[in-house]
Amino acid sequence: TLKKMNFIRLSTTDGEKKGADIISEEIKQTGLEPVYEYFKVPCYEIVKASLEVLEPNRMSFNVKGYGYSGNSAKDGIIADFKYVETADEIDLIDAKGKIVLVSSLGYETYERLVKAGVAGFITPSGDYFDDPKKTDLDERMLRKGHIQNGQIPGVCIRMKDAVNLMKSEPKKIQLVLEQKEDEGDSKNIITEVKGTKYPDEVIVYTAHYDSVVFSKGMYDNAAGSAILLELLRYFVKNPPLRTVRFIWCGSEERGLFGSKNYVKENADKLDNIKLCINVDLAGPVIGRDTAIVLAEEKLCHMIEYMYKEIGHPMSLRHDIYSSDSIPFADKGIPAVNFVRYGAPGAVSCHTRNDVIDPISAKSLEYTASFVAQFSDRIVNAYMFPVAREIPEELVKKIDKYLLKKQLKTD
Ligand SMILES: [Zn+2]
């Protein structure tokens, strides 16, 4: 499956559609029918983005425009330049009307820029030592958590260019940004194997199949999509007592659009869902299987005992995980995320280097086998063991997460 999905599957593009076709094909080979759930995702197109130093010496830089950061006037914004470091109060004195270079752009930082009345912003991307032939200049966008405070046109620049820009001691600079905002189509692919004894009790499996720009998303998350297909084949051969429903989610990388859409469109059917099992990041040869439990603490203990019992070394966290399990947990459905993290440097995420080479079928199987054995116990349990509750401190974390991230999508 990974080899077949070895291309960029950016949300709302043909790549994402092609990814969906491959998954659908594999579902059909099991004798089941894929069901599609379509939804709209906002998208943007940068028409023009440029940055030029006008004084004291003319220089121009290669930049990428920030999605949803608005448009400059036709001839761009011409303004004084100011470096504002982390955009603290002291950095922003005298920043009004200027184009600022800021080292990073969290929601709070951005809010301070808006309040200070800056005319435009520049953020550095990547590493000073990046080889431009071997790396990509980031394409970034503002989230609703940013935009709720207002829109300022902004661009992203390579770290080396940012340093050179600073060294040139710019006075007047010109920033041009023109973009179109639109909506695109995305979809979830759903199929299920009915439970033989408790068909109305459902365990949901999720994995997103989209990737980010420039990235073939093998580790993130063709790997998880492939593991879900493997689990589906397992349950077709070994009919479960409870219903297992598989959802390959679209547009996760844009802000969990697929899973959010699922819980919204199926609001009346969520009561039947006992647990969400999400797989996001898998396959690195050098890596570590990790379970991130977004459920009662007892489930952590169960997994710990289980991996010791079967001899499958693992790390465990009792926490939320930024992936498709969040919208389910937000509706009160407990979740567990299975992740195989690459060791530092073993694999790359959200870059052109998220390729198939550092991933092996054996590593995928290794993670899949744990998820299958875990599923066997849970899905076929005599009495369903996981309580339908999420600890208070995790609920708070979800709320905090969604307060920030939901804003960007809803
Ligand atoms: Zn992912």
Tab-separated table of C-alpha atoms and ligand atoms in Angstrom:
chain	number	residue	atom	x	y	z
A	1	THR	CA	0.000	0.000	0.000
A	2	LEU	CA	2.834	2.366	0.898
A	3	LYS	CA	4.514	1.908	-2.469
A	4	LYS	CA	1.220	2.622	-4.200
A	5	MET	CA	0.647	5.753	-2.099
A	6	ASN	CA	4.118	7.139	-2.728
A	7	PHE	CA	3.042	10.610	-3.900
A	8	ILE	CA	1.912	13.913	-2.385
A	9	ARG	CA	-1.666	13.774	-1.080
A	10	LEU	CA	-2.328	17.373	-0.137
A	11	SER	CA	-5.836	18.155	1.109
A	12	THR	CA	-8.386	18.916	-1.672
A	13	THR	CA	-5.938	18.092	-4.504
A	14	ASP	CA	-5.918	15.267	-7.072
A	15	GLY	CA	-3.200	13.630	-4.988
A	16	GLU	CA	-5.589	13.250	-2.076
A	17	LYS	CA	-8.260	11.841	-4.420
A	18	LYS	CA	-5.776	9.364	-5.852
A	19	GLY	CA	-4.844	8.296	-2.318
A	20	ALA	CA	-8.540	7.695	-1.602
A	21	ASP	CA	-8.853	5.589	-4.780
A	22	ILE	CA	-6.005	3.318	-3.700
A	23	ILE	CA	-7.538	2.746	-0.263
A	24	SER	CA	-10.963	2.126	-1.863
A	25	GLU	CA	-9.445	-0.428	-4.215
A	26	GLU	CA	-7.881	-2.320	-1.312
A	27	ILE	CA	-11.151	-2.239	0.641
A	28	LYS	CA	-12.960	-3.757	-2.367
A	29	GLN	CA	-10.396	-6.545	-2.515
A	30	THR	CA	-11.618	-7.681	0.913
A	31	GLY	CA	-15.131	-7.988	-0.513
A	32	LEU	CA	-16.432	-4.896	1.304
A	33	GLU	CA	-17.707	-1.648	-0.179
A	34	PRO	CA	-16.164	1.700	0.706
A	35	VAL	CA	-18.613	4.434	1.647
A	36	TYR	CA	-17.632	8.043	0.999
A	37	GLU	CA	-18.431	10.984	3.181
A	38	TYR	CA	-17.775	14.222	1.338
A	39	PHE	CA	-17.056	17.581	2.898
A	40	LYS	CA	-15.720	21.003	2.012
A	41	VAL	CA	-12.392	22.343	3.162
A	42	PRO	CA	-11.328	25.963	2.869
A	43	CYS	CA	-8.232	26.435	0.741
A	44	TYR	CA	-6.245	29.286	-0.724
A	45	GLU	CA	-4.034	30.013	-3.683
A	46	ILE	CA	-1.123	32.409	-3.513
A	47	VAL	CA	-1.080	34.359	-6.775
A	48	LYS	CA	1.897	36.566	-6.031
A	49	ALA	CA	4.307	36.999	-3.145
A	50	SER	CA	7.521	39.022	-3.178
A	51	LEU	CA	9.819	40.859	-0.826
A	52	GLU	CA	12.226	43.559	-1.865
A	53	VAL	CA	14.577	45.859	0.013
A	54	LEU	CA	14.312	49.338	-1.529
A	55	GLU	CA	16.717	51.268	0.697
A	56	PRO	CA	19.602	51.516	1.273
A	57	ASN	CA	20.442	48.886	-1.371
A	58	ARG	CA	17.999	47.104	-3.597
A	59	MET	CA	17.771	43.387	-2.924
A	60	SER	CA	15.050	40.874	-3.493
A	61	PHE	CA	14.281	37.624	-1.715
A	62	ASN	CA	12.464	34.446	-2.552
A	63	VAL	CA	9.419	34.205	-0.265
A	64	LYS	CA	6.202	32.220	0.191
A	65	GLY	CA	2.998	34.020	1.114
A	66	TYR	CA	1.083	33.073	4.247
A	67	GLY	CA	-2.297	31.579	3.407
A	68	TYR	CA	-5.278	33.552	4.785
A	69	SER	CA	-3.042	36.495	5.670
A	70	GLY	CA	-4.900	38.712	3.210
A	71	ASN	CA	-3.683	40.861	0.361
A	72	SER	CA	-1.351	43.806	0.136
A	73	ALA	CA	-2.260	46.773	-2.040
A	74	LYS	CA	-1.584	46.162	-5.715
A	75	ASP	CA	1.894	47.695	-5.597
A	76	GLY	CA	2.530	46.086	-2.262
A	77	ILE	CA	3.157	47.568	1.124
A	78	ILE	CA	6.119	49.927	1.209
A	79	ALA	CA	7.208	50.560	4.769
A	80	ASP	CA	10.102	50.789	7.195
A	81	PHE	CA	11.615	47.556	8.402
A	82	LYS	CA	11.939	46.480	12.021
A	83	TYR	CA	13.233	43.285	13.596
A	84	VAL	CA	11.004	42.486	16.566
A	85	GLU	CA	12.597	39.235	17.801
A	86	THR	CA	9.884	37.509	19.864
A	87	ALA	CA	7.429	40.416	19.570
A	88	ASP	CA	7.322	41.178	23.281
A	89	GLU	CA	6.004	44.545	24.404
A	90	ILE	CA	9.491	46.078	24.345
A	91	ASP	CA	10.207	44.698	20.867
A	92	LEU	CA	7.065	46.287	19.488
A	93	ILE	CA	7.635	49.871	20.626
A	94	ASP	CA	7.691	51.917	17.459
A	95	ALA	CA	6.591	48.986	15.281
A	96	LYS	CA	3.362	50.653	14.095
A	97	GLY	CA	3.083	50.781	10.319
A	98	LYS	CA	6.283	48.815	9.804
A	99	ILE	CA	7.029	45.502	8.169
A	100	VAL	CA	8.489	43.333	10.893
A	101	LEU	CA	10.655	40.237	11.005
A	102	VAL	CA	9.517	38.023	13.875
A	103	SER	CA	11.218	34.791	14.867
A	104	SER	CA	8.052	32.713	15.283
A	105	LEU	CA	4.314	33.184	15.053
A	106	GLY	CA	2.160	31.706	17.812
A	107	TYR	CA	-1.380	32.988	18.335
A	108	GLU	CA	-0.322	35.283	21.178
A	109	THR	CA	2.631	36.646	19.227
A	110	TYR	CA	0.396	37.348	16.258
A	111	GLU	CA	-2.173	39.061	18.470
A	112	ARG	CA	0.530	41.392	19.761
A	113	LEU	CA	1.583	42.204	16.196
A	114	VAL	CA	-2.012	43.104	15.328
A	115	LYS	CA	-2.396	45.275	18.414
A	116	ALA	CA	0.889	47.013	17.668
A	117	GLY	CA	-0.478	47.897	14.230
A	118	VAL	CA	2.309	46.428	12.119
A	119	ALA	CA	1.797	46.632	8.352
A	120	GLY	CA	3.223	43.258	7.400
A	121	PHE	CA	5.303	40.422	8.797
A	122	ILE	CA	8.115	38.104	7.769
A	123	THR	CA	8.994	34.825	9.487
A	124	PRO	CA	12.094	32.714	8.915
A	125	SER	CA	11.759	29.058	7.949
A	126	GLY	CA	14.071	26.090	8.243
A	127	ASP	CA	17.721	25.935	9.135
A	128	TYR	CA	20.477	28.407	8.246
A	129	PHE	CA	22.462	25.497	6.821
A	130	ASP	CA	19.656	24.137	4.626
A	131	ASP	CA	20.685	23.415	1.069
A	132	PRO	CA	18.040	25.162	-1.060
A	133	LYS	CA	18.318	22.406	-3.662
A	134	LYS	CA	17.519	19.749	-1.098
A	135	THR	CA	14.892	21.488	1.019
A	136	ASP	CA	11.693	23.429	0.459
A	137	LEU	CA	10.799	26.881	1.685
A	138	ASP	CA	7.821	26.311	3.984
A	139	GLU	CA	4.330	27.088	2.832
A	140	ARG	CA	2.459	28.316	5.856
A	141	MET	CA	-0.966	29.633	6.644
A	142	LEU	CA	-2.638	31.578	9.389
A	143	ARG	CA	-5.154	29.665	11.488
A	144	LYS	CA	-8.438	31.052	12.687
A	145	GLY	CA	-6.783	31.442	16.074
A	146	HIS	CA	-4.592	34.000	14.365
A	147	ILE	CA	-7.131	35.644	12.104
A	148	GLN	CA	-9.719	36.237	14.826
A	149	ASN	CA	-7.464	39.105	15.837
A	150	GLY	CA	-7.239	40.580	12.342
A	151	GLN	CA	-5.355	40.032	9.112
A	152	ILE	CA	-1.831	41.211	8.361
A	153	PRO	CA	-0.179	40.188	5.089
A	154	GLY	CA	2.857	38.035	5.754
A	155	VAL	CA	5.526	35.979	4.048
A	156	CYS	CA	7.925	33.229	4.946
A	157	ILE	CA	11.619	33.410	4.058
A	158	ARG	CA	14.510	30.947	4.323
A	159	MET	CA	16.550	31.344	7.510
A	160	LYS	CA	19.691	32.137	5.534
A	161	ASP	CA	17.855	34.873	3.629
A	162	ALA	CA	16.482	36.243	6.896
A	163	VAL	CA	20.029	36.535	8.220
A	164	ASN	CA	21.191	38.181	4.992
A	165	LEU	CA	18.219	40.524	5.088
A	166	MET	CA	19.218	41.599	8.599
A	167	LYS	CA	22.867	41.995	7.632
A	168	SER	CA	21.848	44.328	4.815
A	169	GLU	CA	20.380	46.689	7.457
A	170	PRO	CA	17.277	47.436	5.436
A	171	LYS	CA	15.427	50.737	5.822
A	172	LYS	CA	12.534	50.647	3.360
A	173	ILE	CA	11.132	47.386	2.125
A	174	GLN	CA	8.288	46.337	-0.137
A	175	LEU	CA	6.071	43.343	0.474
A	176	VAL	CA	3.633	42.176	-2.186
A	177	LEU	CA	1.006	39.525	-1.470
A	178	GLU	CA	-1.941	38.532	-3.599
A	179	GLN	CA	-4.060	35.465	-2.874
A	180	LYS	CA	-7.423	33.885	-3.591
A	181	GLU	CA	-9.464	32.101	-0.964
A	182	ASP	CA	-11.707	29.257	-1.984
A	183	GLU	CA	-13.164	25.912	-0.918
A	184	GLY	CA	-12.145	22.448	-2.034
A	185	ASP	CA	-13.509	18.917	-1.773
A	186	SER	CA	-12.253	16.198	0.492
A	187	LYS	CA	-13.677	12.933	1.781
A	188	ASN	CA	-13.572	10.231	4.416
A	189	ILE	CA	-13.578	6.609	3.317
A	190	ILE	CA	-15.595	4.366	5.590
A	191	THR	CA	-16.221	0.659	5.798
A	192	GLU	CA	-17.131	-1.767	8.558
A	193	VAL	CA	-17.304	-5.383	9.633
A	194	LYS	CA	-20.465	-6.065	11.617
A	195	GLY	CA	-20.149	-7.587	15.043
A	196	THR	CA	-21.411	-11.159	15.282
A	197	LYS	CA	-22.675	-10.833	18.852
A	198	TYR	CA	-22.937	-7.104	19.642
A	199	PRO	CA	-23.422	-5.419	16.262
A	200	ASP	CA	-24.602	-2.193	17.925
A	201	GLU	CA	-21.410	-1.743	19.876
A	202	VAL	CA	-18.841	-0.100	17.673
A	203	ILE	CA	-15.086	0.334	17.833
A	204	VAL	CA	-13.914	2.993	15.395
A	205	TYR	CA	-10.488	2.875	13.723
A	206	THR	CA	-9.125	6.099	12.262
A	207	ALA	CA	-6.068	7.074	10.227
A	208	HIS	CA	-5.610	10.092	7.989
A	209	TYR	CA	-4.420	9.489	4.436
A	210	ASP	CA	-3.655	13.067	3.369
A	211	SER	CA	-0.193	14.593	3.530
A	212	VAL	CA	1.243	18.104	3.637
A	213	VAL	CA	2.653	20.105	0.752
A	214	PHE	CA	6.006	18.742	-0.586
A	215	SER	CA	5.547	15.563	1.449
A	216	LYS	CA	4.755	12.073	0.250
A	217	GLY	CA	3.725	11.360	3.820
A	218	MET	CA	4.931	7.804	4.107
A	219	TYR	CA	5.602	7.943	7.852
A	220	ASP	CA	2.828	10.524	8.258
A	221	ASN	CA	0.514	8.790	7.471
A	222	ALA	CA	0.375	6.361	4.545
A	223	ALA	CA	1.833	4.045	7.190
A	224	GLY	CA	-1.198	4.384	9.475
A	225	SER	CA	-3.546	4.012	6.494
A	226	ALA	CA	-1.799	0.774	5.558
A	227	ILE	CA	-2.037	-0.546	9.120
A	228	LEU	CA	-5.783	0.124	9.098
A	229	LEU	CA	-6.135	-1.855	5.876
A	230	GLU	CA	-4.221	-4.711	7.477
A	231	LEU	CA	-6.561	-4.634	10.499
A	232	LEU	CA	-9.556	-4.608	8.183
A	233	ARG	CA	-8.267	-7.729	6.414
A	234	TYR	CA	-7.696	-9.315	9.812
A	235	PHE	CA	-11.281	-8.708	10.913
A	236	VAL	CA	-12.719	-9.868	7.594
A	237	LYS	CA	-10.959	-13.187	8.215
A	238	ASN	CA	-11.708	-13.222	11.956
A	239	PRO	CA	-15.232	-11.834	12.421
A	240	PRO	CA	-15.368	-9.710	15.585
A	241	LEU	CA	-17.975	-9.876	18.337
A	242	ARG	CA	-18.468	-6.120	18.172
A	243	THR	CA	-18.670	-3.997	15.032
A	244	VAL	CA	-15.390	-2.548	13.798
A	245	ARG	CA	-15.712	0.600	11.689
A	246	PHE	CA	-12.756	1.927	9.716
A	247	ILE	CA	-12.465	5.581	8.765
A	248	TRP	CA	-9.655	6.822	6.577
A	249	CYS	CA	-9.858	10.534	7.244
A	250	GLY	CA	-9.221	13.247	4.662
A	251	SER	CA	-7.692	16.658	5.327
A	252	GLU	CA	-6.340	15.932	8.804
A	253	GLU	CA	-3.300	18.063	8.134
A	254	ARG	CA	-5.454	21.107	7.421
A	255	GLY	CA	-7.015	20.904	10.876
A	256	LEU	CA	-8.683	17.515	11.505
A	257	PHE	CA	-11.394	18.270	8.943
A	258	GLY	CA	-12.260	14.640	8.183
A	259	SER	CA	-12.734	13.494	11.766
A	260	LYS	CA	-14.510	16.722	12.726
A	261	ASN	CA	-16.863	16.217	9.818
A	262	TYR	CA	-17.511	12.607	10.829
A	263	VAL	CA	-18.559	13.436	14.391
A	264	LYS	CA	-20.682	16.304	13.087
A	265	GLU	CA	-22.472	14.314	10.364
A	266	ASN	CA	-22.961	11.266	12.584
A	267	ALA	CA	-23.857	13.066	15.800
A	268	ASP	CA	-26.861	10.770	16.352
A	269	LYS	CA	-24.771	7.593	16.066
A	270	LEU	CA	-21.923	8.475	18.395
A	271	ASP	CA	-23.515	6.867	21.459
A	272	ASN	CA	-22.792	3.412	20.026
A	273	ILE	CA	-19.082	4.091	19.688
A	274	LYS	CA	-17.192	2.532	22.571
A	275	LEU	CA	-13.653	3.459	21.640
A	276	CYS	CA	-11.640	5.195	18.927
A	277	ILE	CA	-8.346	3.573	17.925
A	278	ASN	CA	-6.247	5.994	15.906
A	279	VAL	CA	-2.996	5.245	14.081
A	280	ASP	CA	-0.900	8.240	13.025
A	281	LEU	CA	2.870	7.914	12.352
A	282	ALA	CA	4.279	4.436	11.813
A	283	GLY	CA	6.873	2.448	9.951
A	284	PRO	CA	10.330	3.771	10.956
A	285	VAL	CA	12.894	0.984	11.203
A	286	ILE	CA	14.605	2.877	14.031
A	287	GLY	CA	11.795	3.944	16.287
A	288	ARG	CA	9.607	3.238	19.271
A	289	ASP	CA	6.027	2.014	19.493
A	290	THR	CA	4.037	4.321	21.715
A	291	ALA	CA	0.472	4.266	22.973
A	292	ILE	CA	-1.090	7.602	23.849
A	293	VAL	CA	-4.159	6.920	25.925
A	294	LEU	CA	-6.962	9.436	25.881
A	295	ALA	CA	-9.210	7.450	28.203
A	296	GLU	CA	-9.409	6.325	31.822
A	297	GLU	CA	-6.014	5.553	33.370
A	298	LYS	CA	-6.906	1.867	33.714
A	299	LEU	CA	-6.430	1.474	29.976
A	300	CYS	CA	-2.792	2.549	30.385
A	301	HIS	CA	-2.304	-0.232	32.902
A	302	MET	CA	-3.999	-2.740	30.656
A	303	ILE	CA	-1.692	-1.836	27.769
A	304	GLU	CA	1.346	-1.899	30.025
A	305	TYR	CA	0.516	-5.354	31.345
A	306	MET	CA	-0.252	-6.515	27.849
A	307	TYR	CA	2.998	-5.393	26.231
A	308	LYS	CA	4.914	-7.006	29.089
A	309	GLU	CA	2.891	-10.167	28.758
A	310	ILE	CA	3.441	-10.548	25.018
A	311	GLY	CA	6.975	-9.102	24.990
A	312	HIS	CA	6.382	-6.016	22.855
A	313	PRO	CA	8.452	-3.099	24.264
A	314	MET	CA	6.520	0.143	24.195
A	315	SER	CA	6.243	3.633	25.638
A	316	LEU	CA	3.024	4.884	27.163
A	317	ARG	CA	1.524	8.291	27.699
A	318	HIS	CA	-1.721	9.314	29.311
A	319	ASP	CA	-2.360	12.383	27.203
A	320	ILE	CA	-4.071	13.903	24.191
A	321	TYR	CA	-2.514	13.551	20.735
A	322	SER	CA	-2.873	16.037	17.912
A	323	SER	CA	-4.717	13.802	15.456
A	324	ASP	CA	-8.125	12.437	14.438
A	325	SER	CA	-8.897	10.985	17.877
A	326	ILE	CA	-9.453	14.503	19.260
A	327	PRO	CA	-12.896	15.195	17.742
A	328	PHE	CA	-14.113	11.809	19.018
A	329	ALA	CA	-12.754	12.433	22.506
A	330	ASP	CA	-14.357	15.867	22.399
A	331	LYS	CA	-17.691	14.031	22.071
A	332	GLY	CA	-16.881	11.865	25.090
A	333	ILE	CA	-15.575	8.849	23.184
A	334	PRO	CA	-12.434	7.417	24.783
A	335	ALA	CA	-9.513	6.920	22.448
A	336	VAL	CA	-6.127	5.336	22.153
A	337	ASN	CA	-3.505	6.453	19.649
A	338	PHE	CA	-0.903	4.025	18.382
A	339	VAL	CA	2.182	5.752	17.098
A	340	ARG	CA	5.594	4.479	16.121
A	341	TYR	CA	7.843	7.505	16.618
A	342	GLY	CA	11.078	7.578	14.667
A	343	ALA	CA	14.214	8.133	16.728
A	344	PRO	CA	15.668	11.634	16.152
A	345	GLY	CA	16.980	11.768	12.609
A	346	ALA	CA	15.560	8.346	11.712
A	347	VAL	CA	12.662	9.706	9.736
A	348	SER	CA	11.311	13.056	8.605
A	349	CYS	CA	7.847	14.509	9.094
A	350	HIS	CA	6.135	17.269	7.061
A	351	THR	CA	9.030	17.648	4.615
A	352	ARG	CA	10.038	16.278	1.220
A	353	ASN	CA	12.131	13.756	3.160
A	354	ASP	CA	9.118	11.867	4.492
A	355	VAL	CA	9.895	9.094	2.003
A	356	ILE	CA	9.636	5.327	1.975
A	357	ASP	CA	13.332	4.478	2.428
A	358	PRO	CA	13.653	4.622	6.256
A	359	ILE	CA	10.410	2.654	6.599
A	360	SER	CA	10.107	-1.106	6.425
A	361	ALA	CA	7.269	-3.562	6.011
A	362	LYS	CA	8.583	-5.340	9.086
A	363	SER	CA	8.234	-2.235	11.269
A	364	LEU	CA	4.726	-1.660	9.963
A	365	GLU	CA	3.842	-5.249	10.741
A	366	TYR	CA	5.362	-4.928	14.185
A	367	THR	CA	3.076	-2.034	15.140
A	368	ALA	CA	0.117	-3.597	13.324
A	369	SER	CA	0.548	-6.842	15.233
A	370	PHE	CA	0.343	-5.039	18.557
A	371	VAL	CA	-2.758	-3.121	17.504
A	372	ALA	CA	-4.313	-6.365	16.264
A	373	GLN	CA	-3.616	-8.195	19.513
A	374	PHE	CA	-4.894	-5.269	21.549
A	375	SER	CA	-7.994	-5.116	19.337
A	376	ASP	CA	-8.605	-8.809	19.710
A	377	ARG	CA	-8.850	-8.426	23.474
A	378	ILE	CA	-10.924	-5.257	23.432
A	379	VAL	CA	-13.248	-5.854	20.491
A	380	ASN	CA	-13.971	-9.416	21.531
A	381	ALA	CA	-14.068	-8.790	25.273
A	382	TYR	CA	-16.698	-10.689	27.253
A	383	MET	CA	-17.658	-7.409	28.867
A	384	PHE	CA	-16.473	-4.194	27.260
A	385	PRO	CA	-13.818	-3.019	29.699
A	386	VAL	CA	-13.180	0.615	28.783
A	387	ALA	CA	-15.387	3.105	30.620
A	388	ARG	CA	-17.022	5.785	28.525
A	389	GLU	CA	-15.315	8.586	30.328
A	390	ILE	CA	-12.386	10.888	29.833
A	391	PRO	CA	-10.465	12.182	32.852
A	392	GLU	CA	-11.049	15.797	33.761
A	393	GLU	CA	-7.476	16.946	33.120
A	394	LEU	CA	-7.560	15.470	29.607
A	395	VAL	CA	-10.922	17.102	28.901
A	396	LYS	CA	-9.305	20.404	29.830
A	397	LYS	CA	-6.418	19.724	27.463
A	398	ILE	CA	-8.833	18.919	24.634
A	399	ASP	CA	-10.776	22.100	25.287
A	400	LYS	CA	-7.600	24.105	25.257
A	401	TYR	CA	-6.441	22.406	22.079
A	402	LEU	CA	-9.750	22.907	20.298
A	403	LEU	CA	-10.184	26.456	21.520
A	404	LYS	CA	-7.059	27.221	19.592
A	405	LYS	CA	-7.413	24.839	16.708
A	406	GLN	CA	-11.168	24.675	16.314
A	407	LEU	CA	-11.165	28.404	15.745
A	408	LYS	CA	-9.108	27.881	12.654
A	409	THR	CA	-11.631	25.539	11.066
A	410	ASP	CA	-15.190	26.082	12.272
B	1	ZN	ZN	-0.280	12.716	10.806
